[in-house]
Coordinates of C-alpha atoms and ligand atoms in Angstrom, one line a residue:
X1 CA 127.1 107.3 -122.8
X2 CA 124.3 109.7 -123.6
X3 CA 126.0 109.9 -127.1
X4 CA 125.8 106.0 -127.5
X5 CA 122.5 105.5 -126.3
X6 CA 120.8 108.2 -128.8
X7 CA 123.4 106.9 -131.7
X8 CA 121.5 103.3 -131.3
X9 CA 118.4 105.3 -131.5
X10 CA 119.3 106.2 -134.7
X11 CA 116.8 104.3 -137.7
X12 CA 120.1 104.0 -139.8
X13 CA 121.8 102.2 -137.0
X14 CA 118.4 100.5 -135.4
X15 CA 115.9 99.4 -136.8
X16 CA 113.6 98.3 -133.9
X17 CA 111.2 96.2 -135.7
X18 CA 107.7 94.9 -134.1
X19 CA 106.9 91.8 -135.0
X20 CA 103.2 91.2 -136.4
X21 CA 101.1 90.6 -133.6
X22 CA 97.5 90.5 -133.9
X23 CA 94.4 89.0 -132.4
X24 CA 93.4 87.2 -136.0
X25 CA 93.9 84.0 -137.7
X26 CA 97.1 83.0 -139.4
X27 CA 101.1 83.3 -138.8
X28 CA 104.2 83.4 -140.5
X29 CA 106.8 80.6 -140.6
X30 CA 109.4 80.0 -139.2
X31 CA 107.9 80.6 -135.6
X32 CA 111.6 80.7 -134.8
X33 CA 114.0 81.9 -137.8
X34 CA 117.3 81.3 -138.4
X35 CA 119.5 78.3 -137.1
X36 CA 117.1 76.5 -134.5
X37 CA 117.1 72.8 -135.3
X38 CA 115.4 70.1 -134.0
X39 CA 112.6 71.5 -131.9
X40 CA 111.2 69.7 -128.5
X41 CA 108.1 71.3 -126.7
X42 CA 106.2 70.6 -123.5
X43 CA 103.0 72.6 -121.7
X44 CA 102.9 74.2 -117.9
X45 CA 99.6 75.5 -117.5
X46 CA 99.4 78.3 -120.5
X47 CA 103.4 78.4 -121.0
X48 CA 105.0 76.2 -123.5
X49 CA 108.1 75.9 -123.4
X50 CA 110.7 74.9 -126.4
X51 CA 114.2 73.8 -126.8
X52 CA 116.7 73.6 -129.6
X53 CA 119.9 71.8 -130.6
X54 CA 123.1 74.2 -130.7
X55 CA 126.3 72.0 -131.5
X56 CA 129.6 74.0 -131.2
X57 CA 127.9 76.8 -129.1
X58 CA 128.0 78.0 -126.1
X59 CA 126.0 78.4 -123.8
X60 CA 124.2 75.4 -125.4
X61 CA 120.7 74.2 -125.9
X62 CA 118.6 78.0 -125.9
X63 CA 114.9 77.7 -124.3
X64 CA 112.0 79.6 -125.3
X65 CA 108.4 80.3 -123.9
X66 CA 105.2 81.3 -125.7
X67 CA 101.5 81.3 -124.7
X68 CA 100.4 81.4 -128.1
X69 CA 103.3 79.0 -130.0
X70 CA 103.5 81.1 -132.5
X71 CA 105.2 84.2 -130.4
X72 CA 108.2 82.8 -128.8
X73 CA 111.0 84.6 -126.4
X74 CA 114.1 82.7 -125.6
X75 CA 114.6 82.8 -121.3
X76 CA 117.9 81.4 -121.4
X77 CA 119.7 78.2 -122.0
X78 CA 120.1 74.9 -120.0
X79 CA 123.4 74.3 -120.3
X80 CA 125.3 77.3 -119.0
X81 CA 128.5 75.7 -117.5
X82 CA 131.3 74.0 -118.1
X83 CA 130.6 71.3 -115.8
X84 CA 127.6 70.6 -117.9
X85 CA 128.9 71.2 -121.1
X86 CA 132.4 70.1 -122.2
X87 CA 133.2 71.5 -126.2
X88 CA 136.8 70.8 -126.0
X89 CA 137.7 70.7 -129.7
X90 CA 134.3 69.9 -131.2
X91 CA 135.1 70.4 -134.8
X92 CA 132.2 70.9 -137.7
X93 CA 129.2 70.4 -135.8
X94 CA 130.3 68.4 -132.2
X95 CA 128.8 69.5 -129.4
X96 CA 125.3 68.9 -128.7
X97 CA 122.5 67.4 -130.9
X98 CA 118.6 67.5 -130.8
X99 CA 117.2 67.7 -127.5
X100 CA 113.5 67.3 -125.9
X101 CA 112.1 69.3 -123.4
X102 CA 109.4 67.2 -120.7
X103 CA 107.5 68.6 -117.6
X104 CA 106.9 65.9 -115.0
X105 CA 105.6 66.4 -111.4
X106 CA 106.9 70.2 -110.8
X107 CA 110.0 69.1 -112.5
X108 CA 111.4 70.3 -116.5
X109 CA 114.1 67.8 -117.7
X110 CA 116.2 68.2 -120.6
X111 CA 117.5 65.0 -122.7
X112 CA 120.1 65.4 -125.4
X113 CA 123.8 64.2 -126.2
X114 CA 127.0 65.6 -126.4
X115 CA 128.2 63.5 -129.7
X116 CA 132.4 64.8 -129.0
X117 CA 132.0 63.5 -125.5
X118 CA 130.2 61.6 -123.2
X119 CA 126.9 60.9 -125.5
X120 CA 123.2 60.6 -123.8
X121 CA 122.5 62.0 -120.6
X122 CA 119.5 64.4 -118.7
X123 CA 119.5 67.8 -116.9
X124 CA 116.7 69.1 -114.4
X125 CA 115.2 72.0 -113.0
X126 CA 112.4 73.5 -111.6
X127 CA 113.1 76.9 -112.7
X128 CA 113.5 76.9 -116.9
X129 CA 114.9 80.2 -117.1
X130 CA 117.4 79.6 -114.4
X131 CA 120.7 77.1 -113.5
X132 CA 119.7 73.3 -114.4
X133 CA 121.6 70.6 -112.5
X134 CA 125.0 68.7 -113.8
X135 CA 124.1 66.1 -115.9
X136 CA 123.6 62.6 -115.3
X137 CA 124.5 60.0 -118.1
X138 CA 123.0 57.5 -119.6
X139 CA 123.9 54.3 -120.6
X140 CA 121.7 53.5 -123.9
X141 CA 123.2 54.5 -127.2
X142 CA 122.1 55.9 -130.3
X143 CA 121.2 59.9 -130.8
X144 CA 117.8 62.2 -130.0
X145 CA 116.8 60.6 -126.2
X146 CA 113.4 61.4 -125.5
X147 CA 111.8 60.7 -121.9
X148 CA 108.2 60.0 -121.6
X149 CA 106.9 59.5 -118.4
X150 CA 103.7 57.0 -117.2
X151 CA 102.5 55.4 -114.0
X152 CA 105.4 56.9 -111.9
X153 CA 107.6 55.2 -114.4
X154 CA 110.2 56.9 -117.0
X155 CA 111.0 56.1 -120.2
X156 CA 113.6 56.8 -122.8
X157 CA 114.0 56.5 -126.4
X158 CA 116.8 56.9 -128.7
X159 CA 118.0 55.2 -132.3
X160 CA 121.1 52.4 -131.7
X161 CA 121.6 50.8 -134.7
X162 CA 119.2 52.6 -137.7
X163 CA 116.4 51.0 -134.6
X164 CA 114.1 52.7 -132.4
X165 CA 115.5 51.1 -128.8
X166 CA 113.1 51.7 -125.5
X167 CA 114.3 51.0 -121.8
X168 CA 113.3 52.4 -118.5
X169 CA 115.4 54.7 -116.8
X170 CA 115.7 56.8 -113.4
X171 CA 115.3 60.7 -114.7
X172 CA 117.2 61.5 -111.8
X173 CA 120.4 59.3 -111.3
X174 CA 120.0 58.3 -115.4
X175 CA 120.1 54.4 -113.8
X176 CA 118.7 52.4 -116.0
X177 CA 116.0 50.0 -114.7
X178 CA 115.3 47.8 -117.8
X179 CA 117.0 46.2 -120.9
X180 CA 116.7 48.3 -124.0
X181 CA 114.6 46.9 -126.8
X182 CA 114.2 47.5 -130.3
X183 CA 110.9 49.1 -130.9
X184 CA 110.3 49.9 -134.3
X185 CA 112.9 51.0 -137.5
X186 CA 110.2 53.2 -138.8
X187 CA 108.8 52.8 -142.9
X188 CA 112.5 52.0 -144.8
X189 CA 113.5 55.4 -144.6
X190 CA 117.3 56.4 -144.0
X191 CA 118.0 57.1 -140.1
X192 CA 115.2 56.6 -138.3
X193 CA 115.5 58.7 -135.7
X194 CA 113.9 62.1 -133.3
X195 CA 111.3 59.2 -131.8
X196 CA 108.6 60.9 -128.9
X197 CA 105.9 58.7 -127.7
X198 CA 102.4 60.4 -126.3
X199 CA 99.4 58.2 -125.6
X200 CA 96.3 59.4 -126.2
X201 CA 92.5 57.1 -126.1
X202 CA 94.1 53.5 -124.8
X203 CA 97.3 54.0 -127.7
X204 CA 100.9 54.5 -127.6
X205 CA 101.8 56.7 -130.9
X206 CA 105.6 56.6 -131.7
X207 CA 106.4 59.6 -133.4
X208 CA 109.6 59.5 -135.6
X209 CA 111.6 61.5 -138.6
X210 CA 113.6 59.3 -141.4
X211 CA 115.1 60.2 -144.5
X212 CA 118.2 62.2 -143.2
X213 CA 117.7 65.9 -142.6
X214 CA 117.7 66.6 -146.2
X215 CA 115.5 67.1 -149.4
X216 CA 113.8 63.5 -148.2
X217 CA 113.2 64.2 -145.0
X218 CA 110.1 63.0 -143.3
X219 CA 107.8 62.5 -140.2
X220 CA 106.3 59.2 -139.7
X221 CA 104.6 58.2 -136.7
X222 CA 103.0 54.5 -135.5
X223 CA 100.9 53.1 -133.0
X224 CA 100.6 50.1 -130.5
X225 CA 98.8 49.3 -127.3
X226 CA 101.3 48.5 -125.4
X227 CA 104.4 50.5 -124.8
X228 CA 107.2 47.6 -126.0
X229 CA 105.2 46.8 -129.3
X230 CA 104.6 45.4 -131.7
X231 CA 104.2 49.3 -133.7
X232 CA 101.9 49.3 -136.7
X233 CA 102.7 51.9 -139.1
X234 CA 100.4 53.9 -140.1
X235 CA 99.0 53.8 -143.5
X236 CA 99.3 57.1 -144.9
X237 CA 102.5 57.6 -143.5
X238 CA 104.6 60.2 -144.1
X239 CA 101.8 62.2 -141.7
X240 CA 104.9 65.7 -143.1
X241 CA 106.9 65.9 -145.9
X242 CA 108.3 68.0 -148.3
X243 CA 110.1 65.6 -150.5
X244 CA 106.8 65.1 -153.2
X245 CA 106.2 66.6 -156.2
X246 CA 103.0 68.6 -154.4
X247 CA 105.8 70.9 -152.6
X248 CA 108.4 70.9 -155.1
X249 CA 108.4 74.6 -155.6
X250 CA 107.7 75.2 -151.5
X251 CA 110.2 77.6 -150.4
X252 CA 110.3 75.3 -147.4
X253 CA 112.2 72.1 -147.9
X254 CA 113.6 69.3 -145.3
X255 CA 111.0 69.7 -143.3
X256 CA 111.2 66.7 -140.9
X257 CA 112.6 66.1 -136.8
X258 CA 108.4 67.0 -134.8
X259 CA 107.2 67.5 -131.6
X260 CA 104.0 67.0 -130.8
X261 CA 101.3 68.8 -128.3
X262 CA 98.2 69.5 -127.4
X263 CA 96.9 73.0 -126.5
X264 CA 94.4 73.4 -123.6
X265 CA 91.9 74.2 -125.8
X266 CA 92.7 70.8 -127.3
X267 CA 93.8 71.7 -130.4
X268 CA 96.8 69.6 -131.4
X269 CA 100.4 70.9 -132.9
X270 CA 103.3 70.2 -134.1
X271 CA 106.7 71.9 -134.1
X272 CA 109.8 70.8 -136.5
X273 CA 112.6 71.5 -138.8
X274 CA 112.5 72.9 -141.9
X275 CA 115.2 75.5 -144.4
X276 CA 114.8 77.4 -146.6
X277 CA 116.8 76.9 -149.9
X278 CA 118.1 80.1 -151.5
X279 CA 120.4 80.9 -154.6
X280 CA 119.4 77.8 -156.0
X281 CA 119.4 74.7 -153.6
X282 CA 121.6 76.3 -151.4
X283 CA 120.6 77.4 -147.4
X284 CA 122.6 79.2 -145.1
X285 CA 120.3 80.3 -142.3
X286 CA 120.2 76.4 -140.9
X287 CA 117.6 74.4 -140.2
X288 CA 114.7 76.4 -138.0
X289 CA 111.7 75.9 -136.4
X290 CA 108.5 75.6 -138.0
X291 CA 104.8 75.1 -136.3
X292 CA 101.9 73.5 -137.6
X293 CA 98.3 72.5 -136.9
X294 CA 97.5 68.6 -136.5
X295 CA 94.1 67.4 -136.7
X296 CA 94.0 64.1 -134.2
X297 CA 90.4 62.9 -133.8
X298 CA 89.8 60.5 -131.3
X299 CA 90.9 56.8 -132.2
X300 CA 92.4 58.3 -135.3
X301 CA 96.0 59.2 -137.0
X302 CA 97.0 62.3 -136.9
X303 CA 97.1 64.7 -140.0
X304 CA 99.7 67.4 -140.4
X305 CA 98.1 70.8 -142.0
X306 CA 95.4 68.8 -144.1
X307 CA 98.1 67.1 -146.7
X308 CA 101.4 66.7 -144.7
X309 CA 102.8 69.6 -146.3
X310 CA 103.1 73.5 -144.9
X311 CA 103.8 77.0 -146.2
X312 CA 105.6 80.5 -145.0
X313 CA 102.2 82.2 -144.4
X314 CA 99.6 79.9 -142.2
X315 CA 96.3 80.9 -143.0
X316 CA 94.7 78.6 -140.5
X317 CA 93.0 79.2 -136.7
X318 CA 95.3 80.1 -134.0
X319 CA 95.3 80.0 -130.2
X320 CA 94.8 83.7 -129.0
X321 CA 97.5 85.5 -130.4
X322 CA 99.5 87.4 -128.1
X323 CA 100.7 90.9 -128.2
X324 CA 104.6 90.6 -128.5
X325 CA 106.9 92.9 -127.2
X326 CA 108.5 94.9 -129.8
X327 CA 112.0 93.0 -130.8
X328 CA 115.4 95.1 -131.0
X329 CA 118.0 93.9 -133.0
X330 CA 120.6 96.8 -131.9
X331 CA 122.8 95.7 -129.0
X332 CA 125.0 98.6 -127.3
X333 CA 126.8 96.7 -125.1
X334 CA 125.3 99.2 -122.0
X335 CA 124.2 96.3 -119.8
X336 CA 126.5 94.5 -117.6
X337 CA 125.7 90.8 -119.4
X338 CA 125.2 90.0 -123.6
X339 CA 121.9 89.0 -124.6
X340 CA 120.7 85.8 -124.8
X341 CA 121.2 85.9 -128.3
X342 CA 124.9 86.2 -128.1
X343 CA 127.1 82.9 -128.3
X344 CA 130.7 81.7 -128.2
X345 CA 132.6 79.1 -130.1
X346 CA 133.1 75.8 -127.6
X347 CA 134.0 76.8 -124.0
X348 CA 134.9 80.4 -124.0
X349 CA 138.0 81.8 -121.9
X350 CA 136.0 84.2 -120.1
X351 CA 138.6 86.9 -119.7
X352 CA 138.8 87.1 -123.5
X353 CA 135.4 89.2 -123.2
X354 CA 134.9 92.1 -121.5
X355 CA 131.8 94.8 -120.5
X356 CA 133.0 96.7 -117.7
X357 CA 136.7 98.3 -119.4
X358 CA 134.3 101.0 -120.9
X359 CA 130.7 101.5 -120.1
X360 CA 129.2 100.5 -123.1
X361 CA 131.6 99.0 -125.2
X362 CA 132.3 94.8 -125.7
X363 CA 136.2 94.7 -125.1
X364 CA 137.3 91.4 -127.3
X365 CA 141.2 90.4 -126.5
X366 CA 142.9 89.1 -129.1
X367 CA 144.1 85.8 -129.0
X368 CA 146.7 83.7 -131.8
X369 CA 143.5 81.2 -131.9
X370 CA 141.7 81.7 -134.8
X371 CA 138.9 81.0 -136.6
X372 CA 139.9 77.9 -138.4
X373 CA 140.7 75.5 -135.6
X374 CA 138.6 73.4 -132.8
X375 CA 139.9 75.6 -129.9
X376 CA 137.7 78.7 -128.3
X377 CA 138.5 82.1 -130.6
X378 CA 138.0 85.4 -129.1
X379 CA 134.5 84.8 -130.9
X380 CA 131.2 86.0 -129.8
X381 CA 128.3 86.0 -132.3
X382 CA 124.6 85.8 -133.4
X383 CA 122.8 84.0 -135.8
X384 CA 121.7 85.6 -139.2
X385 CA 117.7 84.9 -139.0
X386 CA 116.7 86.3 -142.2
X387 CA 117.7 85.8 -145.7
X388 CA 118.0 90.0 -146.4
X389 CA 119.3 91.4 -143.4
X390 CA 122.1 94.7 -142.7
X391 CA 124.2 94.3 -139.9
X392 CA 126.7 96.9 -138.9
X393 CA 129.2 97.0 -136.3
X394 CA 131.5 100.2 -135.2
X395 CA 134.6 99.2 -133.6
X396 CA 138.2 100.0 -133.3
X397 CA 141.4 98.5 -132.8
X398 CA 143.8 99.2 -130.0
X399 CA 147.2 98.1 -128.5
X400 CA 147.7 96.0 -131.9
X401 CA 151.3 95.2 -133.9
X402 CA 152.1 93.8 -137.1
X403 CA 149.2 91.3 -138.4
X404 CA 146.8 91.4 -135.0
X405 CA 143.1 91.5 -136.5
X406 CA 139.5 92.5 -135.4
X407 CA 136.3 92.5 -137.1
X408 CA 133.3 90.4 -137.9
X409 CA 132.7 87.2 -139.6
X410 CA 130.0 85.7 -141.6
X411 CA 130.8 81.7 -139.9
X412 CA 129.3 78.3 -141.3
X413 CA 131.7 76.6 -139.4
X414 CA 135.6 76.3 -139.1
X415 CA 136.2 75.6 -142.4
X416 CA 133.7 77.8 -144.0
X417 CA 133.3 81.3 -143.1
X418 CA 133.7 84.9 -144.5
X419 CA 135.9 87.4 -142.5
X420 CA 135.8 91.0 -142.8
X421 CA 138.5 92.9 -140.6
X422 CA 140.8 95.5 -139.2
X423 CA 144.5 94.5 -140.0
X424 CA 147.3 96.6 -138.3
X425 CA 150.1 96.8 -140.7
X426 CA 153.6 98.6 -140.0
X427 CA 153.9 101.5 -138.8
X428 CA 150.6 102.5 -137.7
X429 CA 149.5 101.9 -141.0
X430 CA 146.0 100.3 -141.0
X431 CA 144.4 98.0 -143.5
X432 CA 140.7 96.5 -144.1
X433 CA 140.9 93.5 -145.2
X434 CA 137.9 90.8 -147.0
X435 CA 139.5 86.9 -146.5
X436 CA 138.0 83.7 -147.1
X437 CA 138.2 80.4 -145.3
X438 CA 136.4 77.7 -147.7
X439 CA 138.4 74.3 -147.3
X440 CA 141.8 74.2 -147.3
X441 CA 141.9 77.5 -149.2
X442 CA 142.6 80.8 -147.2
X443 CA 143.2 83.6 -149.3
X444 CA 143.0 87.8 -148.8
X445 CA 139.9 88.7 -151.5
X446 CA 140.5 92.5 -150.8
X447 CA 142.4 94.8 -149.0
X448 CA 142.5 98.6 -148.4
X449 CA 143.8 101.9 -146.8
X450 CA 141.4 102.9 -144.1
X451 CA 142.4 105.9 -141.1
X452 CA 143.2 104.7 -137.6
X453 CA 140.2 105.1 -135.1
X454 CA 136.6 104.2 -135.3
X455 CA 135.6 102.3 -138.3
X456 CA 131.9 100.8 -139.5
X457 CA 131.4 97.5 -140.5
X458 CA 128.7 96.6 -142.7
X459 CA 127.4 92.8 -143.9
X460 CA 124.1 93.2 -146.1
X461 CA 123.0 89.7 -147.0
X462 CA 120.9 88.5 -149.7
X463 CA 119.4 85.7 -151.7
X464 CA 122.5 85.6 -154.0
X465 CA 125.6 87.5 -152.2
X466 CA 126.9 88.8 -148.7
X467 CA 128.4 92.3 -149.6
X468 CA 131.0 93.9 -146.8
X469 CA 130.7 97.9 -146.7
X470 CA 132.7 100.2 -144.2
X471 CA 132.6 103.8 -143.5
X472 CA 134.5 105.8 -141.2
X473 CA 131.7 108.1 -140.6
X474 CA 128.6 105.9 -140.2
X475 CA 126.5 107.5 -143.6
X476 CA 128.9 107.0 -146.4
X477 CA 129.8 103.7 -146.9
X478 CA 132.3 102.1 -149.5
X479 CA 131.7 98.5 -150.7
X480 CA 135.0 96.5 -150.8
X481 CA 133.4 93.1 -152.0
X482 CA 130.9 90.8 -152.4
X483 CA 130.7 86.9 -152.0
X484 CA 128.8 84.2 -153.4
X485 CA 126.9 82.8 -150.3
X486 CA 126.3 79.7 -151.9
X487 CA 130.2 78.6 -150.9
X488 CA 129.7 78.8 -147.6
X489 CA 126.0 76.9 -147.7
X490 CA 124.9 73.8 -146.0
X491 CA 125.1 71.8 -148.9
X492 CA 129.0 73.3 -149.8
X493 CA 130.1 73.6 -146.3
X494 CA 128.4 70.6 -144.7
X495 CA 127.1 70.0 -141.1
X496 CA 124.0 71.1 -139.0
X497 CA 124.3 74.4 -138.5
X498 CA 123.5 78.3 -139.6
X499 CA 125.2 81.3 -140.1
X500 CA 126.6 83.8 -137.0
X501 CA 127.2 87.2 -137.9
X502 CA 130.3 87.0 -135.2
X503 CA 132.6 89.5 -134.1
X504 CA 136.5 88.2 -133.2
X505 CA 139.9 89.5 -132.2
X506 CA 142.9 87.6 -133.0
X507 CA 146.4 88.4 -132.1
X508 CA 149.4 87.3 -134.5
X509 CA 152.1 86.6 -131.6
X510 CA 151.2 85.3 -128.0
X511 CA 153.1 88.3 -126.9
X512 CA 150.5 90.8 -128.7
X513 CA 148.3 92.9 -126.4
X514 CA 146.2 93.7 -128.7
X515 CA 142.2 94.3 -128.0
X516 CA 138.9 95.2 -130.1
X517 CA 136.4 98.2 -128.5
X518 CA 133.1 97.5 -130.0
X519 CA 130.9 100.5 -129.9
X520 CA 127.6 98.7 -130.9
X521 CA 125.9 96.4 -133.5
X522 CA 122.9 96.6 -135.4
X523 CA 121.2 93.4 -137.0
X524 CA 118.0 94.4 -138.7
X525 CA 115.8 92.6 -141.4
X526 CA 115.1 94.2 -144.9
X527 CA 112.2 92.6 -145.2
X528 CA 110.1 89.8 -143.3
X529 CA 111.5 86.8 -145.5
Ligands
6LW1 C1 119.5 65.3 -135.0 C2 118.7 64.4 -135.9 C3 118.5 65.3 -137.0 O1 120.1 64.7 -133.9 O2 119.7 65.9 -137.2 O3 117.1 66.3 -138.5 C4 120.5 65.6 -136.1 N1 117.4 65.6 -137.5 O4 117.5 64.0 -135.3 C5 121.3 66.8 -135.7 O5 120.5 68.0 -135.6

């Protein structure tokens, strides 16, 4: 054990990298990198707290706190069981869509919708980093429920029919009290939808994205005094976009999906979606989650970042930033749970995982489900945040026969992913072995000779190419390929996602008793893209 801890120590296999923190002006975006979509924020004194959509994942729906908005540090996830949580063959991105996250009266709820099953519904707690309750359902179609609560009095929002629709609703049974009306279909953009309402001096603002979560997308937002309507747009709508010729050339694109909220020094911001294209119009690391300045002077619209558009270094006043602890990327498997970072495909079979076989070391078991279908692999991974990054994972095969397979994948989704792996061959000869998944194709890229016993892994991203490395002694590594990234983008693979770096174990008979040891796994950036 002594042996693993100092090995993670080691620069080459952990980098521990602290991230900026100073008491200045400015931040980088993303405030959250890598695949974080559709952010929802509310305020608890000096907390915020901040949720995200997760889809095929599990546990689903990951929750973060700041006290500055611009250092965030997830505290777990609201929906942690089954019971809450059904992924039963969710294919390309099923599973659960945007959320929003509101604090009334001592109590945090959590809106979203499970598109494979069930749709709207609402989870509580008082405790955000701990269990929230089963869900209860709601009756109002349509995607991205939003609650907003006045008067004693709750009320929900989602999109039925390309149409903002508003009724009032019991948070805590998900009864609904009033008819749902139509509200407002937003400026003529494509799929109105992501609505929030705030009020602020005597005015209900409807805040609202359109334009699909694309190249066009945008945030427009209008105003009424009276909650039902009638909305006015406003007249310098979109208040954010990136779809004009002023942020052509932005390495940020599709930026669209806000939150609003105002700090206690009553300075007002906004959190969203954006990607960020690479090799070309291609983007891989998902949609993430941005954070911007408003201004909102009294009586007024408000204005996004001076022009409604945003860039990757914010040079612009900040709350007090605070000191963040340093973040390590290196996981040995020496603690008795996985980080919160780690994530299954759909609802996992918890025996499949293991962290108690062998103190420090994941055991995966292998399983004939693989990668390609809508059922739960042996699959456990963690999203690639940056667009240069080395990950390496050391890890061995044991127990295997003919065909069974281990190693780590570089996943879009079920039909789209790079796998990079261990193959037990016949007798107790051992291959490596670089496949692809993209469609309906499934072909072996490479394949070589390795020894038996431990082996390193190694996936360096960048802009243009994942390359797969191994070594058998952790310093010399061999490259056996590299592949385009841009077949297994967004815009080739489709759906709402972002990469996982994931690490599986699949077993080619039912009979096979075959399990992975994973030693440990480094994820570091190359540089603060
Ligand atoms: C989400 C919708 C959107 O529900 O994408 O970009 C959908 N915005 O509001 C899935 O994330």
């Amino acid at each position: 054990m002594t042996m693993k801890v100092t090995k993670c120590l080691l620069p080459l296999f952990c980098i521990i990298y602290w991230c900026t923190s100073s008491f200045g002006q400015g931040y980088q975006n993303p405030v959250i990198p890598g695949f974080h979509p559709d952010p929802s924020i509310c305020k608890v004194e000096d907390s915020y707290y901040l949720v995200t959509s997760s889809f095929e994942y599990f546990p689903g729906v990951p929750i973060f706190q700041s006290n500055d908005l611009v250092h965030w540090r997830q505290i777990g996830h609201c929906l942690t069981r089954p019971s809450q949580l059904d992924l039963e063959k969710s294919g390309v991105s099923g599973g659960i869509y945007a959320p929003t996250i509101r604090y009334h009266d001592g109590i945090f709820y959590m809106a979203t919708t499970n598109i494979t099953g069930g749709g709207n519904f609402i989870v509580h707690t008082k405790d955000p980093a701990g269990e929230w309750s089963d869900p209860v359902w709601l009756r109002q179609g349509g995607i991205d429920p939003s609650l907003y609560f006045e008067g004693g009095k709750c009320y929900l929002s989602t999109n039925p029919d390309n149409c903002i629709y508003l009724c009032e609703i019991n948070p805590l049974t998900g009864e609904q009290i009033s008819e749902s009306k139509p509200i407002w279909s937003g400026t003529g953009g494509r799929y109105p939808e992501a609505p929030h309402i705030y009020k602020k001096d005597g005015w209900y603002y409807l805040l609202i994205s359109e334009g699909g979560t694309e190249y066009g997308h945008m945030v427009t937002i209008a105003r009424s005094k009276f909650i039902y309507g009638p909305y006015e747009s406003n007249p310098a709508n979109p208040i954010l976009t990136h779809r004009n010729m002023n942020a052509q050339t932005n390495p940020i694109q599709g930026t669209g999906h806000a939150d609003l909220i105002q700090a206690n020094d009553g300075t007002w911001w906004m959190v969203f979606l954006a990607f960020r294209p690479q090799s070309g119009q291609h983007h891989l690391l998902g949609r993430e989650t941005f954070l911007s300045p408003v201004r909102w002077d009294s009586d007024t619209w408000p204005v996004v970042n001076g022009n409604g558009t945003v860039q990757l270094q914010m040079d612009v006043p900040t709350l007090p930033l605070q000191p963040d602890v340093p973040k390590s990327y290196c996981t040995d498997f020496n603690e008795s749970k996985l980080g919160f970072e780690w994530n299954y495909l759909r609802n996992p079979q918890s025996d499949n995982y293991s962290l108690s076989e062998k103190k420090g070391y994941l055991h995966l078991k292998a399983t004939t489900v693989t990668l390609d279908g809508t059922s739960s692999p042996t699959f456990v991974g963690r999203r690639q945040e940056h667009i240069q990054f080395t990950a390496t994972v050391v890890m061995d095969l044991i127990d295997a026969h003919k065909n069974d397979e281990s190693g780590i994948t570089v996943f879009m989704n079920n039909r789209s992913h790079y796998d990079f792996f261990i193959k037990e061959g016949e007798g107790g000869k051992r291959t490596l072995v670089l496949r692809y998944r993209l469609g309906v194709f499934n072909p072996i890229a490479r394949e070589v000779v390795i020894p038996r016993g431990d082996i390193h892994l190694q996936v360096r991203g960048d802009k243009d190419y994942y390359s797969f490395l191994y070594s058998t002694d952790g310093f010399n590594f061999n490259m056996l390929d590299k592949m385009d990234v841009r077949y297994i983008s967004t815009e080739t693979a489709g759906g709402f996602t972002g990469i996982y770096l994931g690490l599986f174990a699949i077993g080619a008979k039912p009979s096979s008793q075959a399990y992975a040891t994973v030693d440990h796994f480094g994820y570091y950036p190359e540089t603060l893209d």
